[in-house]
GROMACS .gro file of C-alpha atoms in nm:
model
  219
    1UNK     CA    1   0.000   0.000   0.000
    2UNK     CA    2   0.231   0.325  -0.071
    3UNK     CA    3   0.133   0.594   0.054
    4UNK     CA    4   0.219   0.940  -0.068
    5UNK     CA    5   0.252   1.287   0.060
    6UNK     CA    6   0.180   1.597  -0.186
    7UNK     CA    7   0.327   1.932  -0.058
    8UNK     CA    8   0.229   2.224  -0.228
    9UNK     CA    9   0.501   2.474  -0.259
   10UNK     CA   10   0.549   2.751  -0.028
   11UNK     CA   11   0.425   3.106  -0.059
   12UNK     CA   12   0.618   3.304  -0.370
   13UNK     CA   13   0.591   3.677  -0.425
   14UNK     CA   14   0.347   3.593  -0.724
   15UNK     CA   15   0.127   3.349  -0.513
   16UNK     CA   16  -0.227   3.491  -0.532
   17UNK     CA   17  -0.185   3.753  -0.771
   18UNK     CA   18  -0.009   3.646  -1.064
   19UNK     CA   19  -0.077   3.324  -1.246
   20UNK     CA   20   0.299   3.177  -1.264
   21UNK     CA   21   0.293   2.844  -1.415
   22UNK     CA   22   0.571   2.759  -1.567
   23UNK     CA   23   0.766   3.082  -1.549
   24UNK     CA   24   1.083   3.012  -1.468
   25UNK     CA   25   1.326   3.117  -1.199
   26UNK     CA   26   1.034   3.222  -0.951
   27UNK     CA   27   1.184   3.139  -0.569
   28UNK     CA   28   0.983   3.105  -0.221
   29UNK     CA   29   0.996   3.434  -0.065
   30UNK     CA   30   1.059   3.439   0.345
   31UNK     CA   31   0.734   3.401   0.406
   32UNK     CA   32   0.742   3.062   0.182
   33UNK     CA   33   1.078   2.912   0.327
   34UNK     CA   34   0.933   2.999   0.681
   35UNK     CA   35   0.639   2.789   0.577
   36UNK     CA   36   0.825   2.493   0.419
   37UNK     CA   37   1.036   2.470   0.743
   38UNK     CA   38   0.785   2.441   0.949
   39UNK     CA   39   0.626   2.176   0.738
   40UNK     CA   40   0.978   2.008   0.719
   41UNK     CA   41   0.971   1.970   1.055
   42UNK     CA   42   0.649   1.804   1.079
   43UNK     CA   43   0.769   1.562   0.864
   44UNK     CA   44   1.119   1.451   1.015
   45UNK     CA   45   0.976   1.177   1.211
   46UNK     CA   46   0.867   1.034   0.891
   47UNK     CA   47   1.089   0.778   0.719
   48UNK     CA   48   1.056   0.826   0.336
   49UNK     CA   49   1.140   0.623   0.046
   50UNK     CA   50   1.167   0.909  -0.190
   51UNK     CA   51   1.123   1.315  -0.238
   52UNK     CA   52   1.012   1.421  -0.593
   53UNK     CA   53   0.961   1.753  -0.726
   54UNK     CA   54   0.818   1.923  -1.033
   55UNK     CA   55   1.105   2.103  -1.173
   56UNK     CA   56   0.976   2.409  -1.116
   57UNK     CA   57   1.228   2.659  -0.874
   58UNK     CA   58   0.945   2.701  -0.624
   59UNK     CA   59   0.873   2.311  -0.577
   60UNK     CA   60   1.252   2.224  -0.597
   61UNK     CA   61   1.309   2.447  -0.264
   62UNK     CA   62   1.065   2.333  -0.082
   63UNK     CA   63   1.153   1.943  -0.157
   64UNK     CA   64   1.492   2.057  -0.049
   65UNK     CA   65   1.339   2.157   0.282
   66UNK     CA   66   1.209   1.814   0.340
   67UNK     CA   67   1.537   1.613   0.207
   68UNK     CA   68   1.753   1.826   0.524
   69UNK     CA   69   1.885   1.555   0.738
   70UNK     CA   70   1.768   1.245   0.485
   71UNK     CA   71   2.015   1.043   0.283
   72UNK     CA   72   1.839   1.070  -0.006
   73UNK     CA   73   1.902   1.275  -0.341
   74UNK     CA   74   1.607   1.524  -0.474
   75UNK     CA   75   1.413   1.350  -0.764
   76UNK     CA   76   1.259   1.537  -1.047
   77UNK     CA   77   0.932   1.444  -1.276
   78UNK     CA   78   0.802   1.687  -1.503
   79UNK     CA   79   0.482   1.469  -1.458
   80UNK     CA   80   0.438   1.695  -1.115
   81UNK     CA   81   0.512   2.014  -1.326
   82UNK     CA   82   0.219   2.260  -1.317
   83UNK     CA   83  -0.075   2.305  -1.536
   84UNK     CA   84   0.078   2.435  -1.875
   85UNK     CA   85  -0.173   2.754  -1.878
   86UNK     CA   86  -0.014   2.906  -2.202
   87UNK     CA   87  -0.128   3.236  -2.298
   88UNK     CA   88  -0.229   3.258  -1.984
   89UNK     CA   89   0.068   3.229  -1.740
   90UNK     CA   90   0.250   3.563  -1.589
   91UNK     CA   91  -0.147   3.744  -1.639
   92UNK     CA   92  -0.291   3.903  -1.311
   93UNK     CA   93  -0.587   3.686  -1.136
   94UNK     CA   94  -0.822   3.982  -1.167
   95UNK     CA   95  -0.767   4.008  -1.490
   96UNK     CA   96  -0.821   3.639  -1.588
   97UNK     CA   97  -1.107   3.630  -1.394
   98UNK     CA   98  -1.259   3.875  -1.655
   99UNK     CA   99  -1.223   3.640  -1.944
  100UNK     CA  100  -1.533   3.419  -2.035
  101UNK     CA  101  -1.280   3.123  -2.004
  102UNK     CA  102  -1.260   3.156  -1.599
  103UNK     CA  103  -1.602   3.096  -1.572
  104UNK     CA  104  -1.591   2.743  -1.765
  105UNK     CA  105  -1.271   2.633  -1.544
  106UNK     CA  106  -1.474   2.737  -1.210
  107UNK     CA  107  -1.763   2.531  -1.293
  108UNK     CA  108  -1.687   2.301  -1.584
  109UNK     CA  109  -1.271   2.239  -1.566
  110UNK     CA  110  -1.276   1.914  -1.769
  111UNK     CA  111  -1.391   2.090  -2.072
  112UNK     CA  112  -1.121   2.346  -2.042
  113UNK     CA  113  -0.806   2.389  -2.271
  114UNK     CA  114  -0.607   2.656  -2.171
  115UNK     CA  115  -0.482   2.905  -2.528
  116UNK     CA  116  -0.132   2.832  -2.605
  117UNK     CA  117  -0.165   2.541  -2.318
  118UNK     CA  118  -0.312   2.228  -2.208
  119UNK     CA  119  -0.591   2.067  -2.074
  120UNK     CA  120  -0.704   1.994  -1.750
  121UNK     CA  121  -0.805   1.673  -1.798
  122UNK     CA  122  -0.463   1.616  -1.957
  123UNK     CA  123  -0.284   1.769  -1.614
  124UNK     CA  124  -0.492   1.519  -1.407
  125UNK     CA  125  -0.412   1.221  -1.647
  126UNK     CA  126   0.001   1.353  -1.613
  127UNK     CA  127  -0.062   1.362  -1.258
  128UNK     CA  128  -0.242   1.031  -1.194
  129UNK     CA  129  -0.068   0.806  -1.426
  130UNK     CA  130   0.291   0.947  -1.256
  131UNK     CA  131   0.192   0.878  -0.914
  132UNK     CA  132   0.107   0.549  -1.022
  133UNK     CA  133   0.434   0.514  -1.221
  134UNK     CA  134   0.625   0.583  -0.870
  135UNK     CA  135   0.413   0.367  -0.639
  136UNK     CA  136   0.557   0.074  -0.884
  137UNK     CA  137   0.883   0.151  -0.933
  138UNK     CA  138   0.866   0.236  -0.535
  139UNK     CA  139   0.719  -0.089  -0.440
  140UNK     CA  140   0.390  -0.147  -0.181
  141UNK     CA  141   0.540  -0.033   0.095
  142UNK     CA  142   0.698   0.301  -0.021
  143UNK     CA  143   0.626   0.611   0.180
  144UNK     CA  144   0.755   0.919  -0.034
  145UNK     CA  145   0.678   1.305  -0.134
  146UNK     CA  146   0.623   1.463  -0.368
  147UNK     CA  147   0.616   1.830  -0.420
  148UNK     CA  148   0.376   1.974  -0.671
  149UNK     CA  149   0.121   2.269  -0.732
  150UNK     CA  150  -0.194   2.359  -0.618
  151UNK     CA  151  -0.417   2.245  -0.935
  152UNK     CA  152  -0.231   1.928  -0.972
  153UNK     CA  153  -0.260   1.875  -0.614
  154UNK     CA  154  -0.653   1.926  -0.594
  155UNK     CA  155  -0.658   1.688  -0.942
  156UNK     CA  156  -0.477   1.347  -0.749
  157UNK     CA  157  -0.693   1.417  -0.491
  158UNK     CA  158  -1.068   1.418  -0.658
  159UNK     CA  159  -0.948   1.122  -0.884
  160UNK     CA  160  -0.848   0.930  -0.514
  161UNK     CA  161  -1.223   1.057  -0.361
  162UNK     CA  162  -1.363   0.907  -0.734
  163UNK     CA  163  -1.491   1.267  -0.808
  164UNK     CA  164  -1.540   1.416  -1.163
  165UNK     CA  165  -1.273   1.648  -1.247
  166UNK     CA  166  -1.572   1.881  -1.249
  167UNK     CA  167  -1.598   1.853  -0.895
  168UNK     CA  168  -1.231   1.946  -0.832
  169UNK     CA  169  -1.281   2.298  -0.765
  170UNK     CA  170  -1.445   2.217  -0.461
  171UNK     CA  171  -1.119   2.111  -0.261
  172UNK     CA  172  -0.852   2.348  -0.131
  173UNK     CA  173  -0.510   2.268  -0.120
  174UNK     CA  174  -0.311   2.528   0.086
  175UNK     CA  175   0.085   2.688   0.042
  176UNK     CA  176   0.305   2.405   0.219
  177UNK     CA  177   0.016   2.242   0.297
  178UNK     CA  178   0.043   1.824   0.333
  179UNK     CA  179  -0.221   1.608   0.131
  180UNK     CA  180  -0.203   1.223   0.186
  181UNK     CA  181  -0.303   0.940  -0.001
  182UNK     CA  182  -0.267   0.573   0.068
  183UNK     CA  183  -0.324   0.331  -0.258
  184UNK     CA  184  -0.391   0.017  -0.229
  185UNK     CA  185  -0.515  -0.268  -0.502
  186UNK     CA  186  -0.860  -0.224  -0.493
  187UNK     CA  187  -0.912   0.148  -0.420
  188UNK     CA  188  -0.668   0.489  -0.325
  189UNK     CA  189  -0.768   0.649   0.062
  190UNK     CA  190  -0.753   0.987   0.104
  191UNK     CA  191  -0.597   1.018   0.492
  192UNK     CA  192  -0.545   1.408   0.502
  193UNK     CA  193  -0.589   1.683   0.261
  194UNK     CA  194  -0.459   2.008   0.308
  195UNK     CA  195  -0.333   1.968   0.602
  196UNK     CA  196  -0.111   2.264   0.738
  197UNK     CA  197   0.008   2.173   1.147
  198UNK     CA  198  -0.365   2.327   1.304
  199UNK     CA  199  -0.393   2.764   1.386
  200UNK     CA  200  -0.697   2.927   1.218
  201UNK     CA  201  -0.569   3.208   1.066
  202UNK     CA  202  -0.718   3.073   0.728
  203UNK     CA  203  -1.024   2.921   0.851
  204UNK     CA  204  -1.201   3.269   0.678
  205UNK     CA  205  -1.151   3.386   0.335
  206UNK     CA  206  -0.967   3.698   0.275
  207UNK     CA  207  -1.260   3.796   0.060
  208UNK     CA  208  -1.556   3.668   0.172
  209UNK     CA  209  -1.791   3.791  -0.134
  210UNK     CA  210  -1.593   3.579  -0.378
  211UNK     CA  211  -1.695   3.169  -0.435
  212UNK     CA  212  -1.426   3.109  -0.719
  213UNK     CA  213  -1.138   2.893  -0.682
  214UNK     CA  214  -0.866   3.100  -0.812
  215UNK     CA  215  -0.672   2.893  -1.089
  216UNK     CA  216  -0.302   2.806  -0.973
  217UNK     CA  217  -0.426   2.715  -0.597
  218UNK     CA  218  -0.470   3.107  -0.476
  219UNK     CA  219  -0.263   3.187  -0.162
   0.00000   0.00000   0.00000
């Protein structure tokens, strides 16, 4: 049965407002290496069989974080890599959320193909079929990471729940946050999704007049 953790990146400067993708060269700010140490540390007591990391800059330091004091060597898989957005990616959240597009991905994100990008479906299908590529070549009893992105994230977990990519949009998947699944033959278990160590600080929205999931994960 291995059992995987997915840690979202920490906080970046562009988290929230900026849709990032795969722009390169983007690091965790203090705020995100604060965060990403913290969730380190929850982790230590853990033994892991492996850390993986899109190759994105922002995933890459935070897998880092978790590999301090573990004999093992950071793992890439572009598989993990964020949503290709296209035409999209660098553009301002307020601004996308003006574009008739944004209101297809908040309520019907399988049938979306992002200009100059991919699909979600195709993300999830990346996503899933990678995780499944590593709990082989891991074995049953593998416990590893992986660190990823926010949509990718919220994709494993709605295919583990059985959920329509539709339905994705519903779960939130916070900065450093820890999202465990367990997969066994008949059926994956989802034993903790965005879970961040406890507080309440983000128990209330920011903005409480706004229902959309921003793309990317938000902050």
């Amino acid at each position: 049965m291995p059992t995987v953790l997915l840690i979202r990146h920490g906080l970046t400067a562009q988290t929230g407002p900026v849709l990032t993708g795969w722009t390169p060269g983007v690091p965790l700010d203090a705020r995100g290496l604060a965060q990403v140490e913290r969730t380190a540390a929850r982790l230590a007591p853990l033994k892991l069989d492996a850390v993986v990391s899109s190759p994105l800059q922002r995933c890459e330091e935070t897998a880092r974080a978790v590999l301090k004091g573990r004999a093992l060597g950071l793992e890439t898989d572009e598989a993990f890599g964020e949503v290709r957005y296209g035409d999209w990616t660098g553009r301002k959240l307020a601004e996308l959320a003006k574009e008739p597009l944004w209101k297809v991905v908040q309520a019907h994100p399988s049938a979306v193909t992002f200009p100059g990008g991919e699909s979600l479906a195709a993300a999830q299908h990346r996503a899933v079929q990678a995780v499944r590529a590593w709990n082989d070549k891991l074995g049953p009893d593998a416990v590893y990471a992986v660190c990823s992105h926010g949509d990718i994230i919220k994709a494993l977990a709605a295919d583990a729940l059985g959920l329509h990519l539709d339905q994705f949009q519903r779960i939130q998947v916070d900065p450093a946050s820890v999202t465990v699944i367990r997969y066994t033959e008949l059926r994956p278990f989802l034993v903790r999704l965005n879970d961040t160590g406890g507080g309440v600080e983000g128990l209330v929205p920011p903005n409480p007049g706004s229902g959309d999931a921003a793309v990317g994960g938000g902050a």
